[in-house]
Short mmCIF file of C-alpha atoms in Angstrom, two decimals:
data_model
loop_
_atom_site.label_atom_id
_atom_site.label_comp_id
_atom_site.label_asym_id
_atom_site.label_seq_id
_atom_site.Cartn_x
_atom_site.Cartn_y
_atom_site.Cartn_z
CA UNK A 1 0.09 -19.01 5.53
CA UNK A 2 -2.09 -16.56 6.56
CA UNK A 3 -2.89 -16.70 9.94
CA UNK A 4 -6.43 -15.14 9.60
CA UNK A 5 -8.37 -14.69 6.70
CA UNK A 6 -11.68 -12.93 6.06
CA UNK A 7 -13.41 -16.34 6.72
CA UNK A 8 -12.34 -17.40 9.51
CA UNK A 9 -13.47 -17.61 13.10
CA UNK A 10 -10.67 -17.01 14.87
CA UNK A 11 -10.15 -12.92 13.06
CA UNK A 12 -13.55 -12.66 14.40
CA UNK A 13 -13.28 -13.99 17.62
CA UNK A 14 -10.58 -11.98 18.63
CA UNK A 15 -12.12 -8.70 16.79
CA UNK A 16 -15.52 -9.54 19.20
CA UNK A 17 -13.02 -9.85 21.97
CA UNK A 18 -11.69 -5.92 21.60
CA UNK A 19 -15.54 -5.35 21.54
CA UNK A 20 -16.04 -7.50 24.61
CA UNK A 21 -13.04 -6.02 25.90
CA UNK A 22 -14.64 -2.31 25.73
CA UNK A 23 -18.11 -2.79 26.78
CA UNK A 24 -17.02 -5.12 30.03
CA UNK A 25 -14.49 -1.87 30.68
CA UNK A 26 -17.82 0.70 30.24
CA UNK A 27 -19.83 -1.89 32.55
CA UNK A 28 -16.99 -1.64 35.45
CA UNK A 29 -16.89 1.74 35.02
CA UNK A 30 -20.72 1.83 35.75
CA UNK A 31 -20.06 -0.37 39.08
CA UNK A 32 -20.97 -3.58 37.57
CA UNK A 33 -19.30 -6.59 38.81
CA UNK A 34 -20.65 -9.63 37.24
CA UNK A 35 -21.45 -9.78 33.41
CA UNK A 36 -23.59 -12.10 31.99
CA UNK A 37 -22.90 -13.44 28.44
CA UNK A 38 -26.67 -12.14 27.59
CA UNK A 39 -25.54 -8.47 28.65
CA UNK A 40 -22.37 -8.81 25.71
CA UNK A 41 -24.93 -9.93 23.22
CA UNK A 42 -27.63 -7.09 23.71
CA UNK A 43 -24.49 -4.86 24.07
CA UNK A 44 -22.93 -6.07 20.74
CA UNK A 45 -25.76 -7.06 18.66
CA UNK A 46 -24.88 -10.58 18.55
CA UNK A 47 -26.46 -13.66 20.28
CA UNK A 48 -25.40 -15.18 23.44
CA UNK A 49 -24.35 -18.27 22.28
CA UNK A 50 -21.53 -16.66 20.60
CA UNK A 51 -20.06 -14.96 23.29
CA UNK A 52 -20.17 -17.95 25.00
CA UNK A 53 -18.60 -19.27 22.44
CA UNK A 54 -16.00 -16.85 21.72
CA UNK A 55 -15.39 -17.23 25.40
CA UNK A 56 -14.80 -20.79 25.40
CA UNK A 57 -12.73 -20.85 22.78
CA UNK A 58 -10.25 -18.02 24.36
CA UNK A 59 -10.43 -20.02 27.36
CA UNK A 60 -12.20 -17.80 29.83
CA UNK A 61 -14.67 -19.59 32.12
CA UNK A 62 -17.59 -18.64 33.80
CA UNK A 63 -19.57 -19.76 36.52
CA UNK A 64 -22.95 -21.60 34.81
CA UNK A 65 -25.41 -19.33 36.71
CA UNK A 66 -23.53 -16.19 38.82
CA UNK A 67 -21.84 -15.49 34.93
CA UNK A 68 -18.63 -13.83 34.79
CA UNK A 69 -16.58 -11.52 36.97
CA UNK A 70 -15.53 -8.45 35.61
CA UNK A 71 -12.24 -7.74 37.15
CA UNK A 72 -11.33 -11.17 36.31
CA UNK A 73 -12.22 -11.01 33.08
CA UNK A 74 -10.86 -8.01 31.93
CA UNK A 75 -7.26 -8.69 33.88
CA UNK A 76 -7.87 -11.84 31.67
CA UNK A 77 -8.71 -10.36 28.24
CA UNK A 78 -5.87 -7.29 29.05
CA UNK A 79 -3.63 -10.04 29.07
CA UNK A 80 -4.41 -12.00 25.53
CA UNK A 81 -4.86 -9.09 23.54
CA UNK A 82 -2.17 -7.53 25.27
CA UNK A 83 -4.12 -4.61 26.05
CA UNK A 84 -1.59 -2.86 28.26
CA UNK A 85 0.80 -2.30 26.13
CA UNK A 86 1.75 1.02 24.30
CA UNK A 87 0.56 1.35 20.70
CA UNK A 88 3.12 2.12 18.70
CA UNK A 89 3.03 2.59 15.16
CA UNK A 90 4.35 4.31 11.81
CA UNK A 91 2.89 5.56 8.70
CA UNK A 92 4.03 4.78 5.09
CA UNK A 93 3.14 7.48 2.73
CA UNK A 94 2.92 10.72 4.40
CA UNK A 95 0.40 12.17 1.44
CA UNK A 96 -3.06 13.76 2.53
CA UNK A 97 -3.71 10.58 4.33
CA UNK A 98 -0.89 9.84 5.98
CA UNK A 99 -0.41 13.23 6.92
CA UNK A 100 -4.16 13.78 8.56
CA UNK A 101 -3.46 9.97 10.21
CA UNK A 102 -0.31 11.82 11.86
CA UNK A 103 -1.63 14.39 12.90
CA UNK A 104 -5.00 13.24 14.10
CA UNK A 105 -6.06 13.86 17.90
CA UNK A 106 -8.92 11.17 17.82
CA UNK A 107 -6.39 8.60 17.65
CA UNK A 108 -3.97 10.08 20.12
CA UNK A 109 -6.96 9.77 22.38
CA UNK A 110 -7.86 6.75 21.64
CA UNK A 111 -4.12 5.44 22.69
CA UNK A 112 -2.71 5.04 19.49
CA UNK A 113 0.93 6.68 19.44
CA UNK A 114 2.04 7.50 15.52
CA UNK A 115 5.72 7.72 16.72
CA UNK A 116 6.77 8.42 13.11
CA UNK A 117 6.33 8.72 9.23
CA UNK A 118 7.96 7.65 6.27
CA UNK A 119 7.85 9.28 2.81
CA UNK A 120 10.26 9.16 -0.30
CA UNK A 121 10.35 12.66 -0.01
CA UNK A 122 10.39 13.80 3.62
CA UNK A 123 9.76 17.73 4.57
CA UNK A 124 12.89 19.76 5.19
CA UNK A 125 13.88 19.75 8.94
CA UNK A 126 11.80 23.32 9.32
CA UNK A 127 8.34 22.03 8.20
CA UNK A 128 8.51 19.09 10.15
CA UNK A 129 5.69 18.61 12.74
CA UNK A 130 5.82 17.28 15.87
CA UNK A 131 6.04 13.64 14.52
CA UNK A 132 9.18 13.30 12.95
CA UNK A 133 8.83 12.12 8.95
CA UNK A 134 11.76 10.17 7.94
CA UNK A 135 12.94 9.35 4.20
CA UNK A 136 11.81 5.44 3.52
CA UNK A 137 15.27 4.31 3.55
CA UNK A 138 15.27 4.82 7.45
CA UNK A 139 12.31 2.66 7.50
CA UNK A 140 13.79 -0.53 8.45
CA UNK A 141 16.16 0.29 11.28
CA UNK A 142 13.91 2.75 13.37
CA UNK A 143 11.19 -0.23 13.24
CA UNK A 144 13.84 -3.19 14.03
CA UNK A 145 14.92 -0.60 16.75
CA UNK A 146 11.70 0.41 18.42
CA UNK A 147 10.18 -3.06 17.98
CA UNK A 148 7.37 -1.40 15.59
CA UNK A 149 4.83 -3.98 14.69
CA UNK A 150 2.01 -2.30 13.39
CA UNK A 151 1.91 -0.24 10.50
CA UNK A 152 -0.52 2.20 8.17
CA UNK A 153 0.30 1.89 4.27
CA UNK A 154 -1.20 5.13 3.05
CA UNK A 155 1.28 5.85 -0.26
CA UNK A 156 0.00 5.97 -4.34
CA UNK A 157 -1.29 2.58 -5.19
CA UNK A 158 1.59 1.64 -7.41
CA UNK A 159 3.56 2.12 -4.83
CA UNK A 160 1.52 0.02 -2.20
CA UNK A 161 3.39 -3.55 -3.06
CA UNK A 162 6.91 -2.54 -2.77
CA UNK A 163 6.54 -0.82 0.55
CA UNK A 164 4.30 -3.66 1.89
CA UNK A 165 7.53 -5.54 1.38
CA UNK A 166 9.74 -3.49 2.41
CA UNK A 167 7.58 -2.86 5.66
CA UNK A 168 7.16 -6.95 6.05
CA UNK A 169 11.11 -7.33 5.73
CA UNK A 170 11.35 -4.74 8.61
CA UNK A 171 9.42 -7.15 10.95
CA UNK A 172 6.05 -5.51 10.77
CA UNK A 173 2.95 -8.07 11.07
CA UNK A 174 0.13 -5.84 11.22
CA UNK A 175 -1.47 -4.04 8.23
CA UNK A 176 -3.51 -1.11 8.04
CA UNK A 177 -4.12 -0.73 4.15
CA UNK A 178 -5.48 2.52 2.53
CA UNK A 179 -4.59 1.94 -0.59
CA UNK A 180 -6.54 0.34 -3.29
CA UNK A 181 -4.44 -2.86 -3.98
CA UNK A 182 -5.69 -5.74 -2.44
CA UNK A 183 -2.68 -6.66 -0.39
CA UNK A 184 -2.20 -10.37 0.60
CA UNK A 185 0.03 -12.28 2.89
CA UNK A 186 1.82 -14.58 0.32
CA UNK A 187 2.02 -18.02 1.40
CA UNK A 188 6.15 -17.63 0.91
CA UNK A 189 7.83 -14.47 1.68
CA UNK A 190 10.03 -13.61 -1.22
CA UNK A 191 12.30 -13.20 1.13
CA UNK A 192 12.08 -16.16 3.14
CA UNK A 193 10.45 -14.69 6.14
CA UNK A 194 8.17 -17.31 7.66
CA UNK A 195 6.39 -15.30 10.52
CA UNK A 196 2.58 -14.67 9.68
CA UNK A 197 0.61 -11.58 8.57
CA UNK A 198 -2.27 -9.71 9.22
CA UNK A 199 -3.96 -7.13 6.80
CA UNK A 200 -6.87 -4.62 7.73
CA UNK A 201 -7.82 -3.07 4.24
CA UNK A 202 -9.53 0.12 4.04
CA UNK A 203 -10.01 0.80 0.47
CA UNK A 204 -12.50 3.95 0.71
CA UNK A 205 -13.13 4.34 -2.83
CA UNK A 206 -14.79 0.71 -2.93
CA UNK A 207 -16.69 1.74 0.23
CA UNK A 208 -18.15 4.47 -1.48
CA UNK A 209 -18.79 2.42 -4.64
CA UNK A 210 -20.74 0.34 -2.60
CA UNK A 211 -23.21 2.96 -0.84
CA UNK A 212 -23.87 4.02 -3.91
CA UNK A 213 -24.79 0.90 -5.56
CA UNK A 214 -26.90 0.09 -1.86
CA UNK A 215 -28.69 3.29 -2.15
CA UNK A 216 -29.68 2.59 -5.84
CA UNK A 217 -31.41 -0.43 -4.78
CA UNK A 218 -33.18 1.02 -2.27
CA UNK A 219 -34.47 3.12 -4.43
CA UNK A 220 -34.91 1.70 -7.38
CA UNK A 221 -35.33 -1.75 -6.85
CA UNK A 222 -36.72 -2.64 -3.86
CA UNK A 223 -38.61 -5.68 -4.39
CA UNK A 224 -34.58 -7.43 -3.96
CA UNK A 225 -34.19 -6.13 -0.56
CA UNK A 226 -34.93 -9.05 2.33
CA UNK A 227 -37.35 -7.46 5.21
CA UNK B 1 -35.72 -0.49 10.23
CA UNK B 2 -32.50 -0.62 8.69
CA UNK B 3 -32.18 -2.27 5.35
CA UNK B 4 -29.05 -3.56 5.35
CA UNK B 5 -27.75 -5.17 8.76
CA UNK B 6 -24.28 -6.71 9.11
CA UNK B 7 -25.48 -10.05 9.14
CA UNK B 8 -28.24 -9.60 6.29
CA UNK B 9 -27.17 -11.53 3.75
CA UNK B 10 -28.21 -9.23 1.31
CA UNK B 11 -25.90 -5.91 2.12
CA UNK B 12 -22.82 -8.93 1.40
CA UNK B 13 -24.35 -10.22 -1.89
CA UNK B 14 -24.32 -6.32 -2.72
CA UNK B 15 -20.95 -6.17 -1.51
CA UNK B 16 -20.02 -8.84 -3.93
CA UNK B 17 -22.16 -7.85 -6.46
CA UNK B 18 -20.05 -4.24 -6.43
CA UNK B 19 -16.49 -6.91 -6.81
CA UNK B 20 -18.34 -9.23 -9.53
CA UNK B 21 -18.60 -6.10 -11.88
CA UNK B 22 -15.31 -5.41 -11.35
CA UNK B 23 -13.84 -8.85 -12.31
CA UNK B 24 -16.42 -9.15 -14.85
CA UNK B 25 -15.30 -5.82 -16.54
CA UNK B 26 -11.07 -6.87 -15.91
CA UNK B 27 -11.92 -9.84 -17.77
CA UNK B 28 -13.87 -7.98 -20.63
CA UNK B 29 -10.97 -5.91 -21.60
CA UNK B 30 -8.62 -9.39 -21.77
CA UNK B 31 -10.84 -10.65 -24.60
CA UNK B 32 -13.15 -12.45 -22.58
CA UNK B 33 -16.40 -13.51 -23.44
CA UNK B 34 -18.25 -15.64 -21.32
CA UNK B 35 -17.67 -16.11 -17.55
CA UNK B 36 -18.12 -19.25 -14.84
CA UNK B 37 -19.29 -18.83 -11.66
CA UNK B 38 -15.85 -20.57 -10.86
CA UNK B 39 -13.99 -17.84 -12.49
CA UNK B 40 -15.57 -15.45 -10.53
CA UNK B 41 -14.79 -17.51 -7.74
CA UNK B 42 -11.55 -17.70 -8.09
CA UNK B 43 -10.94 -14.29 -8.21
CA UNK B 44 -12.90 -13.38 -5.13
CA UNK B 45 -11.82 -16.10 -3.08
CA UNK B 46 -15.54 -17.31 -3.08
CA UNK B 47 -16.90 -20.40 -3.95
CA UNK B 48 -18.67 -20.93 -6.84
CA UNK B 49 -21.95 -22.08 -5.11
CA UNK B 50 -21.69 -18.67 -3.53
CA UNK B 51 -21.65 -17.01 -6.71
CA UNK B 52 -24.71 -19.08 -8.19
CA UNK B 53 -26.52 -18.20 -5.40
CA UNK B 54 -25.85 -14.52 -5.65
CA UNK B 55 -26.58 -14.33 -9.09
CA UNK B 56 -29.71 -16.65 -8.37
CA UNK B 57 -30.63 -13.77 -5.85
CA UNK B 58 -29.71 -11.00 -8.09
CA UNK B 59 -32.17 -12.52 -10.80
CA UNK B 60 -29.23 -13.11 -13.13
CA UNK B 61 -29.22 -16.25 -15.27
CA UNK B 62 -26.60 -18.41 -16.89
CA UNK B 63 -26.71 -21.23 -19.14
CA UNK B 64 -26.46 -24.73 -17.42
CA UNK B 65 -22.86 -25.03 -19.07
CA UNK B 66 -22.01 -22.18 -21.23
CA UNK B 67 -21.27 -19.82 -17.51
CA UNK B 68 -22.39 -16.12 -18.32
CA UNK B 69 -22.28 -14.13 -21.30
CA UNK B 70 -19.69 -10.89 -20.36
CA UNK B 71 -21.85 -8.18 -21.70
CA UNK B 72 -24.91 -9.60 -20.77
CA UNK B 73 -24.08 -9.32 -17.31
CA UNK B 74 -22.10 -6.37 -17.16
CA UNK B 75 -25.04 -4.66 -18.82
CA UNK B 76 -27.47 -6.06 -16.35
CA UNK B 77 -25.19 -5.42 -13.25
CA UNK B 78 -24.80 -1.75 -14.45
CA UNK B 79 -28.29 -1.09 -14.19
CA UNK B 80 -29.33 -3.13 -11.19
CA UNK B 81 -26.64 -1.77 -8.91
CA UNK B 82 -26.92 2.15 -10.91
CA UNK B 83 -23.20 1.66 -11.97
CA UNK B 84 -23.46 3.85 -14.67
CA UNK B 85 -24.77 6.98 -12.96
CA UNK B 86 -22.30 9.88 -11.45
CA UNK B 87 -21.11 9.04 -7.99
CA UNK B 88 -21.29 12.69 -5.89
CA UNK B 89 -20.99 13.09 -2.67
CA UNK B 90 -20.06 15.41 -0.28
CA UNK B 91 -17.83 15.31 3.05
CA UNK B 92 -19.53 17.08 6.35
CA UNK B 93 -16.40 18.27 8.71
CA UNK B 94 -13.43 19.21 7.04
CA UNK B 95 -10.69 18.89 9.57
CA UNK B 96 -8.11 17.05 8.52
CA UNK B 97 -9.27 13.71 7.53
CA UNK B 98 -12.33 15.17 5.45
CA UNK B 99 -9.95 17.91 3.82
CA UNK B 100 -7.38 14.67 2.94
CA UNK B 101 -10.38 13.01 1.24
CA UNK B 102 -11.45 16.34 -0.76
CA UNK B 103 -7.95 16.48 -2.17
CA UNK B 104 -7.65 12.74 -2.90
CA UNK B 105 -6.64 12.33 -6.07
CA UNK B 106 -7.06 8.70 -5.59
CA UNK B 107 -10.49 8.93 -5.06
CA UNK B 108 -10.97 10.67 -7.78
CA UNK B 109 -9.49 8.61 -10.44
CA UNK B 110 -11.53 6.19 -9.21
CA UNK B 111 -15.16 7.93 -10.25
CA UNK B 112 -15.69 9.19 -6.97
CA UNK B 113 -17.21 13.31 -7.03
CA UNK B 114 -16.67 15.25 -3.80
CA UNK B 115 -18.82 17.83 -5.26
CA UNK B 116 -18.56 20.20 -1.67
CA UNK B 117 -17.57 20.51 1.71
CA UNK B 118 -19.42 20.90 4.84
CA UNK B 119 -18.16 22.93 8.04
CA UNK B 120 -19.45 25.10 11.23
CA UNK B 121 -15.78 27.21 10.26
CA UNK B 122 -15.73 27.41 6.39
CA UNK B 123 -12.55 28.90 5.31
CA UNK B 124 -12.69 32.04 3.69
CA UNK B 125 -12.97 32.71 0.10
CA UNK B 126 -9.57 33.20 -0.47
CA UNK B 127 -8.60 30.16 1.16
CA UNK B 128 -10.77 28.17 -0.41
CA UNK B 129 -9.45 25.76 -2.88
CA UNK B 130 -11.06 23.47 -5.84
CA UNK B 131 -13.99 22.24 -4.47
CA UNK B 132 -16.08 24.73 -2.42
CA UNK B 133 -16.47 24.70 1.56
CA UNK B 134 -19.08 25.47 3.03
CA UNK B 135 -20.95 26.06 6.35
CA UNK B 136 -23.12 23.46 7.17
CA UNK B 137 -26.19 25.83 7.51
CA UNK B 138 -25.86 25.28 3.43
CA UNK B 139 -26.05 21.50 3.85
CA UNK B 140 -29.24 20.80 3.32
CA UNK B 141 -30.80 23.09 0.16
CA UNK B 142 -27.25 22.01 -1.43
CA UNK B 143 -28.20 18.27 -0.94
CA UNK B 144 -31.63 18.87 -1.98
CA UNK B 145 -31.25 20.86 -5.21
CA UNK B 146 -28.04 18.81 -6.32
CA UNK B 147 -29.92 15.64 -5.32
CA UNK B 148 -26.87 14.00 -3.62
CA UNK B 149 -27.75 10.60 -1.37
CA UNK B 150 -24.21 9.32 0.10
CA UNK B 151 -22.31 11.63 2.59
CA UNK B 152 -19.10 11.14 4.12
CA UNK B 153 -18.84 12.14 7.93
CA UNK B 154 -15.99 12.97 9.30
CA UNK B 155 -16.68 15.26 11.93
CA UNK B 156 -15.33 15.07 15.73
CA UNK B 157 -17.06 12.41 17.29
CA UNK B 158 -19.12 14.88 19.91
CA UNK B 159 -20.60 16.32 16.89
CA UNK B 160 -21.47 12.86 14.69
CA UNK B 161 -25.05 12.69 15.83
CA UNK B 162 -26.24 16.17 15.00
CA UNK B 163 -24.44 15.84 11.83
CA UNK B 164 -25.54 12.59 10.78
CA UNK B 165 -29.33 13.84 11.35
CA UNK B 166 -29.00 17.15 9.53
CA UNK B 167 -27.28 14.91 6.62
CA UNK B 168 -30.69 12.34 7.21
CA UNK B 169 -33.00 15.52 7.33
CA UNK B 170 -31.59 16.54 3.84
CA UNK B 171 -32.15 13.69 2.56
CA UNK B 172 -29.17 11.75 2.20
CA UNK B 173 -29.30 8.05 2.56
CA UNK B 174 -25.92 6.38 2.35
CA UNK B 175 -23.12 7.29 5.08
CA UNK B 176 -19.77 6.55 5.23
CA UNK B 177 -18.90 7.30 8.82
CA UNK B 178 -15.00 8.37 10.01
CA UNK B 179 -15.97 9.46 13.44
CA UNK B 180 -15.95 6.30 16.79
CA UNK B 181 -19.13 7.04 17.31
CA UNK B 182 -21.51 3.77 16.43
CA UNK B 183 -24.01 5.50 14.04
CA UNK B 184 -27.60 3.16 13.89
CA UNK B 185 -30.52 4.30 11.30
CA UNK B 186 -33.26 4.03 14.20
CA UNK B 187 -36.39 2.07 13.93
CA UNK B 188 -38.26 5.12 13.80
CA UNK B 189 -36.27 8.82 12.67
CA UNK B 190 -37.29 11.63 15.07
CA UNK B 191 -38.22 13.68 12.36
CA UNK B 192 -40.87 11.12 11.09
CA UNK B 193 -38.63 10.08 7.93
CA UNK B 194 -39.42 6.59 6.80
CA UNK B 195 -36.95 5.66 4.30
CA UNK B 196 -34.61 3.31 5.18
CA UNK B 197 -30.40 4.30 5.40
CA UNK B 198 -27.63 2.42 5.03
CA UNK B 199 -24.50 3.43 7.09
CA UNK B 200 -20.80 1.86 6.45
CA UNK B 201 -18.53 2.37 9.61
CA UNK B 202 -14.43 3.42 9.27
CA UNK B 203 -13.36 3.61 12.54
CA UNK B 204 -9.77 3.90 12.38
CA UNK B 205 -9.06 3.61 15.54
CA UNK B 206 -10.80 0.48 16.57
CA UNK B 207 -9.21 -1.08 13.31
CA UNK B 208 -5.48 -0.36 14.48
CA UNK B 209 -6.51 -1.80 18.02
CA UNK B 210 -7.32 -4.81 16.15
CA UNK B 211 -4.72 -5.30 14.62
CA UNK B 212 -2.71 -4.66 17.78
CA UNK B 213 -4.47 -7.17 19.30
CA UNK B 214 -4.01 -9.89 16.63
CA UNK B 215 -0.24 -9.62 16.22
CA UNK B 216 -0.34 -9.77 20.23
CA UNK B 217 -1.79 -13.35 20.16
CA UNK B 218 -0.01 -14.29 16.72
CA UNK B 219 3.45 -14.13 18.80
CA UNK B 220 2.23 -14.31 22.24
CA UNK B 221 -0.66 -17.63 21.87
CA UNK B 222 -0.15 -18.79 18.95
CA UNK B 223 -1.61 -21.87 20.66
CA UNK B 224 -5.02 -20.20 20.23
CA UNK B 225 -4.97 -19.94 16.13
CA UNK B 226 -6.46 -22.14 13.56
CA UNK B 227 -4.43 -23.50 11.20
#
């Protein structure tokens, strides 16, 4: 079974708890040592009683008036979304996406290592970049080897399921999905793998479907629109 | 003040309303003729009182037992949501993500126009390729006279703000943001504009962390998961 779906509380909690993870980081950073769960929500946009609830539920304590302390928290946080260590991941399609993924400095800076790609038709060894783009085939033994968890889909839609699969067979749990098929975490593996799944779509076209449709109502029929 | 928040319900029953038609039209070409809100449902991974309400919201009506008539509601989502009308939009910063979604043929195939391309270093004419680059100093008579609304940004994150108010200036009022920088349509637009903007956040980066973070505490404390 999925181990998170859109619904529940606990993707969100831990998604807040990246967020809380950053902003108690940028608060350190400023000389802060105490953080109170007030300061999260006007930092976040969300109400105190959820962080306070988030942070109950992750098991981080405060004290009821002095709040929480920073170093403490963070060394605490660090170590349940296991901030520390490396992010290493591939991409699955090396197309224009794939491709601009790989080679993109905003994410080396943001600390996420693309160590490789994987394409069904890989570039000769003298147009290769500086991340090396393997054929698919290699897929499975450079991710069992380097203990790759995390993974972008970026190939053509009809190919999205079959690589899913073979990426899931590999041992990947993590999802980053830019194609257009809605991929799910079937309850049973075809293959009998019983470890859970989690998917992050990013279908862009249906993004852009919906600002459009948003932006027509603004426009055009306003009188639905909440204040 | 923003129209649309992330907790609004009515940005999600927009959302949905954008999947309904989808399902709605899917079902169409099988034959179908009426719908039930549990069909719908079912689909979406809603439940049906979810649907009701939405369609309550929406001002679409159903017979007490007879569910929806197909083309009744396609025809009546079509025009509420402005399905029917072309869907251009442009991309501001063409580095390598914004050039990937130019070329997307994926995009394209799904109705999606990227009529032009926005840049402080156009290429030059020769290197210029199906649809046009070109410097932003263009952006906003282009916007204007073509009457475009939704804008992709993908420029480096110290440039997002100046971009994103040029692309407000022009008169553009749907964004689809690539850069880590948390765009907000202010209370009150320097420049004295008073319609409202919708903005839809892809940060790529954050997402992967995520996802990094979730497989950490699916195999590290798994204690802490729902079932």
């Amino acid at each position: 079974m999925d181990a998170f779906n859109e619904k529940s509380i606990t993707k969100n909690t831990i998604t807040r708890a990246s967020s809380y993870l950053r902003v108690i980081k940028n608060l350190r950073s400023l000389g802060f040592v105490r953080v109170y769960s007030s300061n999260l929500a006007d930092a976040l946009g969300l109400t105190p009683a959820v962080v306070r609830k988030d942070f109950s539920a992750l098991g981080l304590e405060g004290k009821k008036k002095g709040g929480y302390l920073i170093d403490d928290l963070i060394a605490r946080l660090e170590d349940l979304l296991g901030a520390q260590k490396p992010r290493k991941t591939v991409v699955v399609g090396c197309g224009r996406i794939g491709r601009a993924l790989i080679e993109s400095q905003e994410l080396r800076r943001e600390g996420i290592q693309i160590v490789a790609g994987f394409d069904v038709a890989p570039p000769p060894p003298d147009e290769q970049g500086e991340v090396p783009i393997y054929h698919v085939d290699m897929l499975q033994s450079f991710v069992q080897k380097e203990g790759i968890k995390v993974g972008i889909l970026a190939v053509p839609s009809h190919a999205a399921l079959e690589m899913f699969q073979r990426m899931r067979l590999a041992g990947m749990r993590g999802f980053l999905n830019f194609t257009t098929v809605n991929l799910k975490c079937q309850e049973q593996c075809p293959h009998g793998c019983e470890e859970q799944c989690i998917i992050i779509q990013i279908n862009i076209a249906l993004k852009l479907e919906n600002l459009f449709h948003m932006v027509h109502i603004t426009e055009h029929h306003p009188e639905l629109l909440r204040e």
